[in-house]
Short mmCIF file of C-alpha atoms and ligand atoms in Angstrom, two decimals:
data_model
loop_
_atom_site.label_atom_id
_atom_site.label_comp_id
_atom_site.label_asym_id
_atom_site.label_seq_id
_atom_site.Cartn_x
_atom_site.Cartn_y
_atom_site.Cartn_z
CA MET A 12 18.96 9.75 -12.55
CA SER A 13 16.21 8.58 -14.93
CA GLU A 14 14.00 11.18 -16.58
CA ILE A 15 11.04 10.32 -14.38
CA SER A 16 13.20 10.34 -11.22
CA ARG A 17 14.57 13.73 -12.12
CA ARG A 18 11.11 15.11 -12.82
CA SER A 19 9.61 13.70 -9.64
CA PHE A 20 12.52 15.12 -7.65
CA ILE A 21 11.98 18.55 -9.15
CA LYS A 22 8.24 18.35 -8.60
CA MET A 23 8.63 17.18 -5.02
CA SER A 24 11.19 19.87 -4.29
CA ALA A 25 8.86 22.48 -5.67
CA ALA A 26 6.00 21.10 -3.60
CA LEU A 27 7.80 21.21 -0.28
CA GLY A 28 7.16 24.38 1.61
CA ALA A 29 9.52 25.94 4.12
CA ALA A 30 8.13 23.74 6.88
CA GLY A 31 8.69 20.69 4.74
CA SER A 32 5.00 19.95 4.41
CA ILE A 33 3.51 18.96 1.11
CA VAL A 34 1.14 21.40 -0.47
CA PRO A 35 -1.54 20.44 -3.00
CA LEU A 36 -0.07 19.92 -6.40
CA GLY A 37 -2.32 21.50 -9.01
CA SER A 38 -1.64 19.49 -12.11
CA ALA A 39 -2.57 18.83 -15.66
CA LEU A 40 -3.54 15.38 -14.41
CA GLY A 41 -6.43 16.77 -12.40
CA LYS A 42 -7.11 16.12 -8.71
CA THR A 43 -9.06 12.95 -9.17
CA GLY A 44 -9.59 10.37 -11.78
CA SER A 45 -12.12 12.20 -13.85
CA GLU A 46 -9.71 12.21 -16.75
CA LYS A 47 -9.79 9.14 -18.97
CA MET A 48 -6.47 7.85 -20.17
CA MET A 49 -5.83 6.02 -23.38
CA LYS A 50 -5.53 2.33 -22.70
CA ASP A 51 -2.00 2.10 -24.09
CA ASN A 52 -0.78 4.75 -21.65
CA PRO A 53 0.82 2.93 -18.75
CA ILE A 54 -0.07 4.17 -15.26
CA ALA A 55 1.11 3.42 -11.74
CA ILE A 56 -0.68 4.69 -8.65
CA SER A 57 0.43 4.02 -5.10
CA THR A 58 -0.18 5.07 -1.53
CA TRP A 59 1.69 7.68 0.51
CA LYS A 60 4.87 9.56 -0.23
CA HIS A 61 6.98 6.42 -0.35
CA GLY A 62 4.83 5.72 -3.41
CA VAL A 63 6.89 8.28 -5.34
CA PRO A 64 10.16 6.28 -5.44
CA ALA A 65 8.10 3.10 -5.76
CA ASN A 66 6.38 4.55 -8.84
CA ASP A 67 9.79 5.47 -10.29
CA ALA A 68 10.80 1.81 -10.14
CA ALA A 69 7.45 0.68 -11.54
CA TRP A 70 7.70 3.23 -14.34
CA LYS A 71 11.06 1.84 -15.45
CA VAL A 72 9.30 -1.46 -16.07
CA LEU A 73 6.16 0.03 -17.65
CA SER A 74 7.94 2.47 -19.94
CA SER A 75 10.09 -0.28 -21.39
CA GLY A 76 7.03 -2.35 -22.28
CA GLY A 77 7.13 -4.53 -19.16
CA SER A 78 4.12 -6.05 -17.49
CA ALA A 79 1.96 -4.47 -14.80
CA LEU A 80 2.75 -7.48 -12.60
CA ASP A 81 6.52 -6.92 -12.83
CA ALA A 82 5.97 -3.19 -12.33
CA VAL A 83 4.04 -3.52 -9.06
CA GLU A 84 6.50 -6.06 -7.65
CA GLN A 85 9.55 -3.95 -8.55
CA GLY A 86 7.78 -0.81 -7.34
CA VAL A 87 6.86 -1.92 -3.84
CA ARG A 88 10.26 -3.55 -3.29
CA VAL A 89 11.65 -0.01 -3.00
CA PRO A 90 9.90 0.94 0.29
CA GLU A 91 10.25 -2.66 1.46
CA GLY A 92 14.02 -2.21 1.33
CA ASP A 93 14.14 1.36 2.67
CA PRO A 94 15.09 1.48 6.38
CA GLU A 95 13.61 4.99 6.69
CA VAL A 96 10.09 3.73 5.92
CA THR A 97 8.80 2.50 9.29
CA SER A 98 5.57 0.95 8.05
CA VAL A 99 6.83 -1.42 5.36
CA GLY A 100 9.49 -4.14 5.16
CA TYR A 101 13.01 -3.62 6.48
CA GLY A 102 12.90 -0.90 9.15
CA GLY A 103 9.19 -1.40 9.86
CA TYR A 104 8.08 -0.93 13.45
CA PRO A 105 7.97 -4.20 15.39
CA ASP A 106 5.07 -5.75 17.26
CA GLU A 107 4.58 -5.55 21.03
CA ASP A 108 7.25 -8.28 21.48
CA CYS A 109 9.72 -6.23 19.41
CA ARG A 110 9.50 -8.62 16.45
CA VAL A 111 9.07 -7.28 12.91
CA THR A 112 6.45 -9.35 11.09
CA LEU A 113 5.46 -8.60 7.51
CA ASP A 114 2.40 -9.17 5.31
CA ALA A 115 2.06 -8.86 1.53
CA CYS A 116 -0.04 -9.88 -1.45
CA ILE A 117 0.11 -9.62 -5.22
CA MET A 118 -2.49 -10.20 -7.94
CA GLY A 119 -2.20 -10.38 -11.70
CA PRO A 120 -4.55 -9.67 -14.61
CA ASP A 121 -5.46 -13.33 -14.97
CA GLY A 122 -6.84 -13.38 -11.42
CA THR A 123 -3.99 -15.40 -9.93
CA THR A 124 -2.94 -14.38 -6.45
CA GLY A 125 -0.14 -14.93 -3.96
CA SER A 126 0.04 -13.85 -0.37
CA VAL A 127 2.18 -14.24 2.75
CA ALA A 128 1.45 -13.11 6.28
CA PHE A 129 3.18 -13.00 9.66
CA VAL A 130 6.61 -13.49 8.05
CA GLU A 131 9.77 -12.65 9.96
CA GLY A 132 13.31 -12.25 8.67
CA TYR A 133 12.77 -11.55 4.98
CA LYS A 134 13.04 -8.11 3.44
CA HIS A 135 10.80 -8.61 0.40
CA PRO A 136 7.57 -10.39 1.31
CA ILE A 137 6.07 -9.21 -1.99
CA SER A 138 8.53 -11.40 -3.91
CA ILE A 139 7.78 -14.36 -1.63
CA ALA A 140 4.08 -13.74 -2.35
CA ARG A 141 4.81 -13.79 -6.06
CA LYS A 142 6.61 -17.13 -5.66
CA VAL A 143 3.54 -18.48 -3.84
CA MET A 144 1.47 -17.31 -6.81
CA GLU A 145 3.73 -18.78 -9.46
CA GLU A 146 5.25 -21.87 -7.86
CA THR A 147 2.34 -23.33 -5.89
CA ASP A 148 -1.36 -23.99 -6.25
CA HIS A 149 -1.97 -22.16 -2.95
CA ASP A 150 -2.93 -18.53 -2.45
CA MET A 151 -1.64 -17.80 1.04
CA ILE A 152 1.16 -19.12 3.27
CA VAL A 153 1.77 -17.73 6.75
CA GLY A 154 4.25 -17.68 9.61
CA GLU A 155 6.93 -20.34 9.91
CA GLY A 156 5.59 -22.09 6.81
CA ALA A 157 6.10 -18.95 4.74
CA GLU A 158 9.60 -18.46 6.18
CA GLU A 159 10.52 -22.06 5.33
CA PHE A 160 9.05 -21.57 1.85
CA ALA A 161 11.16 -18.41 1.41
CA ARG A 162 14.34 -20.15 2.58
CA LYS A 163 13.74 -23.05 0.17
CA HIS A 164 13.28 -20.58 -2.69
CA GLY A 165 16.61 -18.88 -2.01
CA PHE A 166 15.49 -15.75 -0.18
CA LYS A 167 18.18 -14.48 2.21
CA LYS A 168 17.33 -14.19 5.88
CA VAL A 169 18.04 -10.75 7.42
CA ASP A 170 17.43 -8.92 10.68
CA LEU A 171 14.57 -6.52 9.88
CA LEU A 172 14.79 -4.52 13.11
CA THR A 173 16.67 -1.24 12.61
CA GLU A 174 17.95 0.94 15.42
CA LYS A 175 15.35 3.57 14.51
CA ALA A 176 12.48 1.07 14.80
CA ARG A 177 13.89 -0.40 18.02
CA SER A 178 14.15 2.99 19.66
CA GLY A 179 10.56 3.72 18.58
CA TRP A 180 9.49 0.50 20.24
CA LEU A 181 11.44 1.37 23.42
CA LYS A 182 9.73 4.75 23.54
CA TRP A 183 6.32 3.15 23.12
CA LYS A 184 7.13 0.45 25.70
CA ALA A 185 8.19 3.05 28.24
CA LYS A 186 4.84 4.86 28.01
CA MET A 187 2.25 2.53 26.50
CA SER A 188 -0.16 5.38 26.79
CA ASP A 189 -3.17 6.51 24.78
CA ASP A 190 -2.12 10.12 24.79
CA ASP A 191 1.49 9.90 23.68
CA ASP A 192 2.80 10.08 20.13
CA TRP A 193 2.35 6.39 19.40
CA LEU A 194 -1.03 4.86 20.14
CA PRO A 195 -3.75 4.81 19.11
CA ARG A 196 -4.42 8.10 17.34
CA LYS A 197 -1.15 8.35 15.46
CA GLU A 198 -1.24 4.80 14.23
CA ASN A 199 1.49 3.72 11.89
CA HIS A 200 -0.44 2.10 9.05
CA ASP A 201 1.25 3.57 6.03
CA THR A 202 1.07 0.43 3.96
CA ILE A 203 2.21 0.67 0.37
CA GLY A 204 -0.43 -0.44 -2.08
CA MET A 205 0.36 -0.09 -5.78
CA LEU A 206 -1.75 -0.60 -8.90
CA ALA A 207 -0.47 -0.55 -12.46
CA LEU A 208 -1.91 -0.63 -15.94
CA ASP A 209 0.58 -1.64 -18.62
CA ALA A 210 0.74 -0.74 -22.29
CA LYS A 211 -1.19 -3.90 -23.17
CA GLY A 212 -4.08 -2.80 -20.95
CA GLN A 213 -3.34 -5.38 -18.25
CA LEU A 214 -3.85 -4.55 -14.58
CA ALA A 215 -1.95 -5.80 -11.52
CA GLY A 216 -1.72 -4.86 -7.86
CA ALA A 217 0.59 -5.32 -4.88
CA CYS A 218 0.27 -4.49 -1.21
CA THR A 219 2.93 -4.85 1.50
CA THR A 220 3.29 -3.73 5.11
CA SER A 221 4.76 -4.28 8.54
CA GLY A 222 1.23 -3.63 9.79
CA LEU A 223 0.08 -1.77 12.82
CA ALA A 224 3.02 -0.62 14.94
CA PHE A 225 3.34 -2.48 18.26
CA LYS A 226 0.49 -4.82 17.35
CA ILE A 227 -0.22 -7.99 19.33
CA HIS A 228 2.20 -10.70 18.19
CA GLY A 229 0.42 -12.67 15.47
CA ARG A 230 -1.95 -9.89 14.41
CA VAL A 231 -2.51 -9.73 10.66
CA GLY A 232 -4.32 -6.81 9.02
CA ASP A 233 -5.93 -6.32 5.64
CA SER A 234 -2.80 -6.02 3.52
CA PRO A 235 -2.16 -9.70 2.68
CA ILE A 236 -5.86 -10.51 2.35
CA ILE A 237 -6.99 -10.59 -1.25
CA GLY A 238 -10.16 -8.51 -1.54
CA ALA A 239 -9.40 -6.53 1.63
CA GLY A 240 -5.94 -4.96 1.17
CA MET A 241 -5.95 -5.25 -2.61
CA TYR A 242 -7.98 -6.65 -5.47
CA VAL A 243 -7.70 -6.80 -9.24
CA ASP A 244 -10.36 -7.63 -11.80
CA ASN A 245 -8.90 -7.08 -15.23
CA GLU A 246 -12.36 -6.51 -16.70
CA VAL A 247 -13.18 -3.74 -14.22
CA GLY A 248 -10.28 -2.26 -12.26
CA ALA A 249 -7.88 -2.60 -9.36
CA VAL A 250 -7.94 -1.23 -5.82
CA ALA A 251 -5.56 -1.08 -2.85
CA ALA A 252 -6.21 -0.01 0.72
CA THR A 253 -4.17 1.57 3.49
CA GLY A 254 -4.92 2.46 7.08
CA ARG A 255 -6.77 0.61 9.81
CA GLY A 256 -6.73 -2.98 8.51
CA GLU A 257 -9.51 -4.20 10.78
CA ALA A 258 -11.91 -1.62 9.33
CA VAL A 259 -10.96 -2.54 5.76
CA ILE A 260 -11.43 -6.27 6.40
CA ARG A 261 -14.94 -5.69 7.78
CA VAL A 262 -16.18 -4.38 4.43
CA CYS A 263 -13.89 -6.45 2.14
CA GLY A 264 -12.70 -2.98 1.16
CA SER A 265 -10.80 -3.43 -2.08
CA PHE A 266 -13.25 -5.99 -3.46
CA LEU A 267 -16.11 -3.67 -2.53
CA VAL A 268 -14.60 -0.75 -4.44
CA VAL A 269 -14.04 -2.93 -7.52
CA GLU A 270 -17.62 -4.21 -7.34
CA LEU A 271 -18.96 -0.65 -7.07
CA MET A 272 -16.92 0.23 -10.16
CA ARG A 273 -18.43 -2.79 -11.92
CA GLN A 274 -21.86 -1.33 -11.17
CA GLY A 275 -20.88 1.83 -13.02
CA MET A 276 -19.37 4.12 -10.39
CA SER A 277 -16.20 6.01 -11.22
CA PRO A 278 -13.13 4.99 -9.16
CA GLN A 279 -13.56 8.14 -7.08
CA GLU A 280 -17.27 7.56 -6.44
CA ALA A 281 -16.57 3.93 -5.55
CA CYS A 282 -13.85 4.88 -3.04
CA ARG A 283 -16.24 7.35 -1.40
CA GLU A 284 -19.08 4.82 -1.18
CA ALA A 285 -16.79 2.20 0.42
CA LEU A 286 -15.50 4.74 2.95
CA GLU A 287 -19.07 5.71 3.81
CA ARG A 288 -19.80 2.01 4.33
CA ILE A 289 -16.91 1.86 6.83
CA VAL A 290 -18.23 4.86 8.73
CA GLU A 291 -21.70 3.25 8.81
CA LYS A 292 -20.26 -0.05 10.11
CA HIS A 293 -18.63 1.85 12.96
CA GLY A 294 -21.84 3.60 13.98
CA GLY A 295 -20.64 6.89 12.52
CA LYS A 296 -17.62 7.01 14.85
CA THR A 297 -14.21 6.66 13.28
CA ASP A 298 -11.03 7.62 15.12
CA PHE A 299 -8.77 6.00 12.55
CA GLN A 300 -7.68 6.45 8.97
CA VAL A 301 -8.50 4.38 5.89
CA GLY A 302 -7.53 5.29 2.34
CA PHE A 303 -8.13 3.68 -1.04
CA VAL A 304 -6.49 4.08 -4.41
CA ALA A 305 -8.38 2.76 -7.43
CA LEU A 306 -7.62 2.36 -11.12
CA SER A 307 -10.14 1.38 -13.78
CA ARG A 308 -9.26 -0.78 -16.76
CA GLY A 309 -9.70 2.33 -18.92
CA GLY A 310 -7.06 4.19 -16.91
CA GLU A 311 -9.30 6.39 -14.77
CA HIS A 312 -8.01 6.73 -11.21
CA GLY A 313 -9.46 7.59 -7.82
CA ALA A 314 -8.05 8.12 -4.33
CA MET A 315 -9.88 9.02 -1.15
CA SER A 316 -9.59 8.66 2.61
CA LEU A 317 -11.72 8.93 5.72
CA VAL A 318 -9.84 11.85 7.21
CA LYS A 319 -7.34 14.45 6.07
CA GLY A 320 -3.74 13.43 5.51
CA PHE A 321 -3.76 10.66 2.93
CA GLU A 322 -1.48 11.17 -0.06
CA TYR A 323 -1.01 9.15 -3.20
CA ALA A 324 1.57 9.08 -5.96
CA LEU A 325 0.57 8.93 -9.61
CA ALA A 326 2.94 8.13 -12.46
CA VAL A 327 1.65 8.65 -15.97
CA ASP A 328 3.01 10.02 -19.20
CA GLY A 329 6.55 10.35 -17.82
CA ARG A 330 5.50 12.33 -14.73
CA ASN A 331 5.39 11.08 -11.17
CA GLU A 332 3.66 13.32 -8.66
CA LEU A 333 2.39 13.27 -5.11
CA PHE A 334 -1.20 14.40 -4.48
CA LYS A 335 -3.27 15.06 -1.43
CA ALA A 336 -6.35 12.84 -1.52
CA GLU A 337 -9.88 14.06 -0.92
CA TYR A 338 -11.39 12.94 2.39
CA ILE A 339 -14.92 12.48 3.67
CA ILE A 340 -14.82 13.51 7.35
CA GLU A 341 -13.85 17.04 8.40
N1 LIG B 422 -3.31 -1.65 6.57
C1 LIG B 422 -2.26 -2.27 7.27
C2 LIG B 422 -2.65 -2.96 8.47
O1 LIG B 422 -3.64 -2.61 9.10
O2 LIG B 422 -1.95 -3.88 8.86
#
């Protein structure tokens, strides 16, 4: 086990109470991004608890002098390949037709982007998105075209539907009710978004998801949309979103947070302002979750959500820890 894996395991073990719930982790890092980091200190920040093993993989790249772009790709491939994570990649919950369709995007410090959406049969849409970025002069390829593109670039076709996800779908199908465990209040939107700053001060971001569980076949959320699910401006900062994609798209969420940072807000202030904008757009009524993670080019981070429950993982200085994010609605 690498040093950072061992430390994160110890930290996570210590943080788990008897009921298995995560308690706030008071830390030398501070709760939010008020602490400025030196530019040559690499950082990775990512959404939810599957961000912890993702950060471990990203840290391996960053701590050996690798690029932020390689770090975010390697990082998010971990939950993409984990059958226990039901909101990303292999093992993700299917759509209403019991088909697992995936969305992902990646963006580098030079502003180049790659994105795929509505892709079936490939475990690592983030790596297909990177191929789109590097091998074509397009930004986004979707559906059958993206699958054909993946096949031609040597990606192996696999069945993404696990028994766990199929039985979840069967349970949903049997009830299809508003007051069961599945829809719409306990939406499964736990997209992984990851941002990294490498030792050379370069930023990159990645975002990948199986999207809303049991969605209408063909539905695409915010995650593969540059500026909604994720955005990087190497002169300002990087942002990734998670939660109700439709709400994030309506405010161009990640782009909005970056622009607010450009105007002088801290990452935390910018996340709050964008979340308030979402509430405003919905007439003050929000029965869904949205969360943002943000990282400035100087290494200051922020993370915030609409309602309680959002967690983010932060890897810096050889430590990788899970934090509860602040939220704006009680
Ligand atoms: N944020 C993921 C989605 O709505 O698809």
